[in-house]
PDB file of C-alpha atoms in Angstrom:
ATOM      1  CA  UNK A 199      22.564  61.013 -47.572  1.00  0.00           C
ATOM      2  CA  UNK A 200      20.290  58.051 -47.001  1.00  0.00           C
ATOM      3  CA  UNK A 201      20.935  55.299 -49.500  1.00  0.00           C
ATOM      4  CA  UNK A 202      18.771  54.833 -52.583  1.00  0.00           C
ATOM      5  CA  UNK A 203      19.647  53.657 -56.065  1.00  0.00           C
ATOM      6  CA  UNK A 204      21.952  55.586 -58.395  1.00  0.00           C
ATOM      7  CA  UNK A 205      20.504  55.860 -61.891  1.00  0.00           C
ATOM      8  CA  UNK A 206      22.858  56.009 -64.865  1.00  0.00           C
ATOM      9  CA  UNK A 207      21.042  57.448 -67.874  1.00  0.00           C
ATOM     10  CA  UNK A 208      22.621  56.725 -71.275  1.00  0.00           C
ATOM     11  CA  UNK A 209      21.306  58.314 -74.414  1.00  0.00           C
ATOM     12  CA  UNK A 210      21.580  55.984 -77.412  1.00  0.00           C
ATOM     13  CA  UNK A 211      24.526  56.384 -79.774  1.00  0.00           C
ATOM     14  CA  UNK A 212      24.335  58.523 -82.880  1.00  0.00           C
ATOM     15  CA  UNK A 213      22.043  57.427 -85.699  1.00  0.00           C
ATOM     16  CA  UNK A 214      21.653  58.518 -89.340  1.00  0.00           C
ATOM     17  CA  UNK A 215      18.427  60.234 -88.267  1.00  0.00           C
ATOM     18  CA  UNK A 216      20.459  62.487 -85.943  1.00  0.00           C
ATOM     19  CA  UNK A 217      22.855  63.604 -88.654  1.00  0.00           C
ATOM     20  CA  UNK A 218      20.073  64.013 -91.260  1.00  0.00           C
ATOM     21  CA  UNK A 219      18.007  66.145 -88.869  1.00  0.00           C
ATOM     22  CA  UNK A 220      15.097  63.705 -88.886  1.00  0.00           C
ATOM     23  CA  UNK A 221      12.677  63.342 -86.035  1.00  0.00           C
ATOM     24  CA  UNK A 222      12.846  59.552 -85.781  1.00  0.00           C
ATOM     25  CA  UNK A 223      10.423  58.928 -82.927  1.00  0.00           C
ATOM     26  CA  UNK A 224       9.205  55.308 -82.972  1.00  0.00           C
ATOM     27  CA  UNK A 225      10.020  54.799 -86.651  1.00  0.00           C
ATOM     28  CA  UNK A 226      11.263  51.191 -86.958  1.00  0.00           C
ATOM     29  CA  UNK A 227      14.687  50.326 -88.326  1.00  0.00           C
ATOM     30  CA  UNK A 228      16.591  53.357 -87.021  1.00  0.00           C
ATOM     31  CA  UNK A 229      20.014  51.892 -86.238  1.00  0.00           C
ATOM     32  CA  UNK A 230      23.304  53.360 -85.077  1.00  0.00           C
ATOM     33  CA  UNK A 231      25.608  54.873 -87.659  1.00  0.00           C
ATOM     34  CA  UNK A 232      29.380  54.204 -87.716  1.00  0.00           C
ATOM     35  CA  UNK A 233      30.088  56.826 -85.068  1.00  0.00           C
ATOM     36  CA  UNK A 234      27.187  55.593 -82.956  1.00  0.00           C
ATOM     37  CA  UNK A 235      28.528  52.033 -83.083  1.00  0.00           C
ATOM     38  CA  UNK A 236      31.943  53.306 -81.966  1.00  0.00           C
ATOM     39  CA  UNK A 237      30.319  55.218 -79.122  1.00  0.00           C
ATOM     40  CA  UNK A 238      28.498  52.041 -78.049  1.00  0.00           C
ATOM     41  CA  UNK A 239      31.732  50.036 -78.263  1.00  0.00           C
ATOM     42  CA  UNK A 240      33.414  52.482 -75.873  1.00  0.00           C
ATOM     43  CA  UNK A 241      30.594  52.331 -73.314  1.00  0.00           C
ATOM     44  CA  UNK A 242      31.799  49.196 -71.439  1.00  0.00           C
ATOM     45  CA  UNK A 243      35.126  50.858 -70.732  1.00  0.00           C
ATOM     46  CA  UNK A 244      33.519  54.109 -69.647  1.00  0.00           C
ATOM     47  CA  UNK A 245      31.276  52.243 -67.175  1.00  0.00           C
ATOM     48  CA  UNK A 246      33.859  49.671 -66.062  1.00  0.00           C
ATOM     49  CA  UNK A 247      34.065  51.088 -62.527  1.00  0.00           C
ATOM     50  CA  UNK A 248      30.340  50.830 -61.875  1.00  0.00           C
ATOM     51  CA  UNK A 249      28.813  47.701 -60.300  1.00  0.00           C
ATOM     52  CA  UNK A 250      25.624  47.740 -62.352  1.00  0.00           C
ATOM     53  CA  UNK A 251      22.757  45.711 -60.903  1.00  0.00           C
ATOM     54  CA  UNK A 252      20.509  45.861 -63.978  1.00  0.00           C
ATOM     55  CA  UNK A 253      19.958  47.599 -67.293  1.00  0.00           C
ATOM     56  CA  UNK A 254      16.609  48.956 -68.441  1.00  0.00           C
ATOM     57  CA  UNK A 255      16.139  49.975 -72.071  1.00  0.00           C
ATOM     58  CA  UNK A 256      13.783  51.629 -74.473  1.00  0.00           C
ATOM     59  CA  UNK A 257      12.599  48.897 -76.829  1.00  0.00           C
ATOM     60  CA  UNK A 258      13.787  50.835 -79.899  1.00  0.00           C
ATOM     61  CA  UNK A 259      16.611  49.426 -82.013  1.00  0.00           C
ATOM     62  CA  UNK A 260      19.083  52.270 -81.514  1.00  0.00           C
ATOM     63  CA  UNK A 261      18.961  51.800 -77.743  1.00  0.00           C
ATOM     64  CA  UNK A 262      19.325  48.025 -77.926  1.00  0.00           C
ATOM     65  CA  UNK A 263      22.313  48.419 -80.256  1.00  0.00           C
ATOM     66  CA  UNK A 264      23.877  50.920 -77.870  1.00  0.00           C
ATOM     67  CA  UNK A 265      23.737  48.419 -75.000  1.00  0.00           C
ATOM     68  CA  UNK A 266      24.867  45.392 -77.030  1.00  0.00           C
ATOM     69  CA  UNK A 267      28.619  45.807 -76.336  1.00  0.00           C
ATOM     70  CA  UNK A 268      27.960  46.387 -72.610  1.00  0.00           C
ATOM     71  CA  UNK A 269      25.824  43.246 -72.400  1.00  0.00           C
ATOM     72  CA  UNK A 270      28.494  41.272 -74.268  1.00  0.00           C
ATOM     73  CA  UNK A 271      31.100  42.479 -71.749  1.00  0.00           C
ATOM     74  CA  UNK A 272      28.762  41.721 -68.806  1.00  0.00           C
ATOM     75  CA  UNK A 273      26.722  38.653 -69.757  1.00  0.00           C
ATOM     76  CA  UNK A 274      25.410  38.413 -66.213  1.00  0.00           C
ATOM     77  CA  UNK A 275      23.754  41.865 -66.446  1.00  0.00           C
ATOM     78  CA  UNK A 276      19.947  41.482 -66.683  1.00  0.00           C
ATOM     79  CA  UNK A 277      18.219  43.563 -69.363  1.00  0.00           C
ATOM     80  CA  UNK A 278      14.650  44.810 -68.981  1.00  0.00           C
ATOM     81  CA  UNK A 279      12.807  46.537 -71.848  1.00  0.00           C
ATOM     82  CA  UNK A 280      10.364  49.219 -70.733  1.00  0.00           C
ATOM     83  CA  UNK A 281       8.121  51.091 -73.189  1.00  0.00           C
ATOM     84  CA  UNK A 282       7.744  53.916 -70.683  1.00  0.00           C
ATOM     85  CA  UNK A 283      11.261  55.151 -71.411  1.00  0.00           C
ATOM     86  CA  UNK A 284      10.791  54.849 -75.167  1.00  0.00           C
ATOM     87  CA  UNK A 285      10.999  57.916 -77.353  1.00  0.00           C
ATOM     88  CA  UNK A 286       8.210  60.482 -77.375  1.00  0.00           C
ATOM     89  CA  UNK A 287       5.453  59.467 -79.802  1.00  0.00           C
ATOM     90  CA  UNK A 288       5.760  62.307 -82.322  1.00  0.00           C
ATOM     91  CA  UNK A 289       2.831  61.032 -84.385  1.00  0.00           C
ATOM     92  CA  UNK A 290       2.499  62.742 -87.756  1.00  0.00           C
ATOM     93  CA  UNK A 291       5.841  64.468 -87.193  1.00  0.00           C
ATOM     94  CA  UNK A 292       7.723  61.168 -87.067  1.00  0.00           C
ATOM     95  CA  UNK A 293      10.231  60.731 -89.848  1.00  0.00           C
ATOM     96  CA  UNK A 294      10.011  64.388 -90.968  1.00  0.00           C
ATOM     97  CA  UNK A 295      12.936  66.758 -91.219  1.00  0.00           C
ATOM     98  CA  UNK A 296      13.224  69.277 -88.404  1.00  0.00           C
ATOM     99  CA  UNK A 297      13.993  71.937 -91.017  1.00  0.00           C
ATOM    100  CA  UNK A 298      10.522  71.347 -92.504  1.00  0.00           C
ATOM    101  CA  UNK A 299       8.923  71.529 -89.059  1.00  0.00           C
ATOM    102  CA  UNK A 300      10.650  74.756 -88.018  1.00  0.00           C
ATOM    103  CA  UNK A 301       7.851  76.968 -89.336  1.00  0.00           C
ATOM    104  CA  UNK A 302       5.007  74.876 -87.919  1.00  0.00           C
ATOM    105  CA  UNK A 303       3.102  76.920 -85.279  1.00  0.00           C
ATOM    106  CA  UNK A 304       3.366  73.978 -82.899  1.00  0.00           C
ATOM    107  CA  UNK A 305       7.172  74.214 -82.923  1.00  0.00           C
ATOM    108  CA  UNK A 306       7.047  77.458 -80.938  1.00  0.00           C
ATOM    109  CA  UNK A 307       4.918  75.681 -78.347  1.00  0.00           C
ATOM    110  CA  UNK A 308       7.374  72.767 -78.244  1.00  0.00           C
ATOM    111  CA  UNK A 309      10.213  75.219 -77.664  1.00  0.00           C
ATOM    112  CA  UNK A 310       8.608  77.745 -75.297  1.00  0.00           C
ATOM    113  CA  UNK A 311       5.722  75.938 -73.574  1.00  0.00           C
ATOM    114  CA  UNK A 312       6.335  72.198 -74.001  1.00  0.00           C
ATOM    115  CA  UNK A 313       3.960  71.248 -71.199  1.00  0.00           C
ATOM    116  CA  UNK A 314       1.154  72.381 -73.572  1.00  0.00           C
ATOM    117  CA  UNK A 315       2.560  70.664 -76.668  1.00  0.00           C
ATOM    118  CA  UNK A 316       0.791  67.627 -78.112  1.00  0.00           C
ATOM    119  CA  UNK A 317       1.976  66.107 -81.367  1.00  0.00           C
ATOM    120  CA  UNK A 318      -0.713  65.474 -84.015  1.00  0.00           C
ATOM    121  CA  UNK A 319      -1.480  61.779 -84.049  1.00  0.00           C
ATOM    122  CA  UNK A 320       0.999  61.241 -81.202  1.00  0.00           C
ATOM    123  CA  UNK A 321       1.272  62.070 -77.505  1.00  0.00           C
ATOM    124  CA  UNK A 322       1.837  65.210 -75.454  1.00  0.00           C
ATOM    125  CA  UNK A 323       5.225  66.048 -74.028  1.00  0.00           C
ATOM    126  CA  UNK A 324       3.539  66.114 -70.632  1.00  0.00           C
ATOM    127  CA  UNK A 325       2.448  62.489 -71.077  1.00  0.00           C
ATOM    128  CA  UNK A 326       6.001  61.506 -72.130  1.00  0.00           C
ATOM    129  CA  UNK A 327       7.390  63.219 -69.032  1.00  0.00           C
ATOM    130  CA  UNK A 328       4.848  61.550 -66.724  1.00  0.00           C
ATOM    131  CA  UNK A 329       5.408  58.003 -67.990  1.00  0.00           C
ATOM    132  CA  UNK A 330       9.185  58.346 -67.844  1.00  0.00           C
ATOM    133  CA  UNK A 331       9.179  59.717 -64.291  1.00  0.00           C
ATOM    134  CA  UNK A 332       6.787  56.965 -63.187  1.00  0.00           C
ATOM    135  CA  UNK A 333       9.111  54.364 -64.736  1.00  0.00           C
ATOM    136  CA  UNK A 334      12.073  55.696 -62.776  1.00  0.00           C
ATOM    137  CA  UNK A 335      10.144  55.729 -59.514  1.00  0.00           C
ATOM    138  CA  UNK A 336       9.024  52.135 -60.098  1.00  0.00           C
ATOM    139  CA  UNK A 337      12.520  50.964 -61.030  1.00  0.00           C
ATOM    140  CA  UNK A 338      14.071  52.773 -58.069  1.00  0.00           C
ATOM    141  CA  UNK A 339      11.811  50.819 -55.729  1.00  0.00           C
ATOM    142  CA  UNK A 340      12.376  47.519 -57.514  1.00  0.00           C
ATOM    143  CA  UNK A 341      16.177  47.904 -57.675  1.00  0.00           C
ATOM    144  CA  UNK A 342      16.344  48.899 -54.017  1.00  0.00           C
ATOM    145  CA  UNK A 343      14.226  45.917 -53.004  1.00  0.00           C
ATOM    146  CA  UNK A 344      16.161  43.405 -55.106  1.00  0.00           C
ATOM    147  CA  UNK A 345      19.716  44.787 -54.881  1.00  0.00           C
ATOM    148  CA  UNK A 346      19.900  47.053 -51.852  1.00  0.00           C
ATOM    149  CA  UNK A 347      19.770  50.739 -51.077  1.00  0.00           C
ATOM    150  CA  UNK A 348      23.099  51.634 -52.677  1.00  0.00           C
ATOM    151  CA  UNK A 349      22.664  49.755 -55.938  1.00  0.00           C
ATOM    152  CA  UNK A 350      23.509  51.301 -59.311  1.00  0.00           C
ATOM    153  CA  UNK A 351      21.449  50.639 -62.414  1.00  0.00           C
ATOM    154  CA  UNK A 352      21.309  51.902 -65.959  1.00  0.00           C
ATOM    155  CA  UNK A 353      18.630  53.126 -68.334  1.00  0.00           C
ATOM    156  CA  UNK A 354      19.220  53.603 -72.057  1.00  0.00           C
ATOM    157  CA  UNK A 355      16.770  56.074 -73.513  1.00  0.00           C
ATOM    158  CA  UNK A 356      16.345  59.121 -75.767  1.00  0.00           C
ATOM    159  CA  UNK A 357      17.184  62.786 -75.668  1.00  0.00           C
ATOM    160  CA  UNK A 358      13.817  64.277 -74.775  1.00  0.00           C
ATOM    161  CA  UNK A 359      13.083  61.535 -72.249  1.00  0.00           C
ATOM    162  CA  UNK A 360      16.425  62.027 -70.476  1.00  0.00           C
ATOM    163  CA  UNK A 361      15.987  65.807 -70.493  1.00  0.00           C
ATOM    164  CA  UNK A 362      12.567  65.353 -68.898  1.00  0.00           C
ATOM    165  CA  UNK A 363      13.996  63.093 -66.201  1.00  0.00           C
ATOM    166  CA  UNK A 364      16.772  65.555 -65.448  1.00  0.00           C
ATOM    167  CA  UNK A 365      14.239  68.372 -65.189  1.00  0.00           C
ATOM    168  CA  UNK A 366      12.250  66.292 -62.724  1.00  0.00           C
ATOM    169  CA  UNK A 367      15.391  65.590 -60.661  1.00  0.00           C
ATOM    170  CA  UNK A 368      16.293  69.284 -60.595  1.00  0.00           C
ATOM    171  CA  UNK A 369      12.766  70.328 -59.639  1.00  0.00           C
ATOM    172  CA  UNK A 370      12.354  72.219 -62.921  1.00  0.00           C
ATOM    173  CA  UNK A 371       9.008  72.732 -64.593  1.00  0.00           C
ATOM    174  CA  UNK A 372       8.746  70.832 -67.880  1.00  0.00           C
ATOM    175  CA  UNK A 373       8.608  74.199 -69.667  1.00  0.00           C
ATOM    176  CA  UNK A 374      12.284  74.622 -68.790  1.00  0.00           C
ATOM    177  CA  UNK A 375      13.500  71.223 -69.969  1.00  0.00           C
ATOM    178  CA  UNK A 376      14.571  72.554 -73.366  1.00  0.00           C
ATOM    179  CA  UNK A 377      17.438  74.318 -71.579  1.00  0.00           C
ATOM    180  CA  UNK A 378      19.034  70.898 -70.981  1.00  0.00           C
ATOM    181  CA  UNK A 379      21.195  69.209 -73.628  1.00  0.00           C
ATOM    182  CA  UNK A 380      22.372  65.575 -73.793  1.00  0.00           C
ATOM    183  CA  UNK A 381      24.506  64.348 -76.685  1.00  0.00           C
ATOM    184  CA  UNK A 382      24.411  60.850 -78.184  1.00  0.00           C
ATOM    185  CA  UNK A 383      25.852  58.193 -75.863  1.00  0.00           C
ATOM    186  CA  UNK A 384      26.275  60.751 -73.104  1.00  0.00           C
ATOM    187  CA  UNK A 385      26.036  59.589 -69.477  1.00  0.00           C
ATOM    188  CA  UNK A 386      23.902  61.367 -66.898  1.00  0.00           C
ATOM    189  CA  UNK A 387      23.868  60.186 -63.287  1.00  0.00           C
ATOM    190  CA  UNK A 388      21.171  60.868 -60.720  1.00  0.00           C
ATOM    191  CA  UNK A 389      21.457  59.779 -57.105  1.00  0.00           C
ATOM    192  CA  UNK A 390      18.059  59.417 -55.473  1.00  0.00           C
ATOM    193  CA  UNK A 391      17.356  59.797 -51.771  1.00  0.00           C
ATOM    194  CA  UNK A 392      14.075  59.579 -49.822  1.00  0.00           C
ATOM    195  CA  UNK A 393      13.722  63.380 -49.894  1.00  0.00           C
ATOM    196  CA  UNK A 394      15.308  64.604 -53.148  1.00  0.00           C
ATOM    197  CA  UNK A 395      17.476  63.580 -56.090  1.00  0.00           C
ATOM    198  CA  UNK A 396      20.981  64.844 -56.810  1.00  0.00           C
ATOM    199  CA  UNK A 397      22.210  65.257 -60.407  1.00  0.00           C
ATOM    200  CA  UNK A 398      25.873  64.280 -60.156  1.00  0.00           C
ATOM    201  CA  UNK A 399      26.718  63.995 -63.888  1.00  0.00           C
ATOM    202  CA  UNK A 400      24.966  65.645 -66.813  1.00  0.00           C
ATOM    203  CA  UNK A 401      25.530  64.752 -70.457  1.00  0.00           C
ATOM    204  CA  UNK A 402      29.062  63.485 -69.895  1.00  0.00           C
ATOM    205  CA  UNK A 403      30.693  62.177 -73.071  1.00  0.00           C
ATOM    206  CA  UNK A 404      34.326  62.590 -72.061  1.00  0.00           C
ATOM    207  CA  UNK A 405      34.750  64.393 -75.371  1.00  0.00           C
ATOM    208  CA  UNK A 406      34.880  68.189 -75.487  1.00  0.00           C
ATOM    209  CA  UNK A 407      34.792  68.391 -79.295  1.00  0.00           C
ATOM    210  CA  UNK A 408      31.036  68.885 -79.068  1.00  0.00           C
ATOM    211  CA  UNK A 409      31.633  72.243 -77.369  1.00  0.00           C
ATOM    212  CA  UNK A 410      33.457  73.698 -80.391  1.00  0.00           C
ATOM    213  CA  UNK A 411      31.521  76.274 -82.400  1.00  0.00           C
ATOM    214  CA  UNK A 412      29.598  74.730 -85.269  1.00  0.00           C
ATOM    215  CA  UNK A 413      28.054  76.140 -88.408  1.00  0.00           C
ATOM    216  CA  UNK A 414      24.285  76.470 -88.265  1.00  0.00           C
ATOM    217  CA  UNK A 415      22.452  73.708 -90.032  1.00  0.00           C
ATOM    218  CA  UNK A 416      19.345  74.115 -92.140  1.00  0.00           C
ATOM    219  CA  UNK A 417      16.369  74.722 -89.887  1.00  0.00           C
ATOM    220  CA  UNK A 418      18.540  75.719 -86.913  1.00  0.00           C
ATOM    221  CA  UNK A 419      17.052  78.879 -85.461  1.00  0.00           C
ATOM    222  CA  UNK A 420      19.837  79.623 -83.079  1.00  0.00           C
ATOM    223  CA  UNK A 421      18.146  79.654 -79.690  1.00  0.00           C
ATOM    224  CA  UNK A 422      15.904  76.662 -80.302  1.00  0.00           C
ATOM    225  CA  UNK A 423      16.497  73.259 -78.740  1.00  0.00           C
ATOM    226  CA  UNK A 424      17.005  70.215 -80.946  1.00  0.00           C
ATOM    227  CA  UNK A 425      13.734  68.328 -80.598  1.00  0.00           C
ATOM    228  CA  UNK A 426      14.582  64.702 -79.898  1.00  0.00           C
ATOM    229  CA  UNK A 427      18.212  65.621 -79.190  1.00  0.00           C
ATOM    230  CA  UNK A 428      21.040  66.857 -81.385  1.00  0.00           C
ATOM    231  CA  UNK A 429      23.671  64.809 -83.217  1.00  0.00           C
ATOM    232  CA  UNK A 430      26.600  65.732 -80.970  1.00  0.00           C
ATOM    233  CA  UNK A 431      30.124  66.377 -82.145  1.00  0.00           C
ATOM    234  CA  UNK A 432      30.753  65.892 -85.882  1.00  0.00           C
TER     235      UNK A 432
END
């Protein structure tokens, strides 16, 4: 494989919005909860073997808090905020409980035909997908130019954004991206080449507790995906 950057995608650690079933979006002040802080604290050790050239982050608080321990452990690591990998703009749905949104007609579109879904007062899922993919392409070129073809860099982002980037790397239509799941503080790795990407890790937490059967929560309709990403293991 010809050399190109390796992208490490980290979803932010767990937040109270995740456990409460809230669609946080760009709502300010959404921080990590106690488990999310512990997940963030473990991240430097999990990534210790990787020679990271740079970190790129969503500007939202929960992503910045997730990276804080890593940046403390690696003070030389440059950090670059990028709005393009920020959460989907859910508009009027922001801050609402997913259980309340389950019966909205739009939810079926979000689940079954997301490329046609546009949130009232917000953006379309297609627009979110496009801006995130463009951000990765731009950062791939910049990292390769500044750090070499085999550099490794990190992006800290959100569930739907990471799922959209994985779908792009796998050559999947956006309408299939709801089949992908990434838990809080999970690590996904994509190796890019001039002709195609390779997904070499997907949603790796190192913790298999999240695979144990769980009771359905209010608003959980079984086969539906968790919009914005689920809360992970209890």
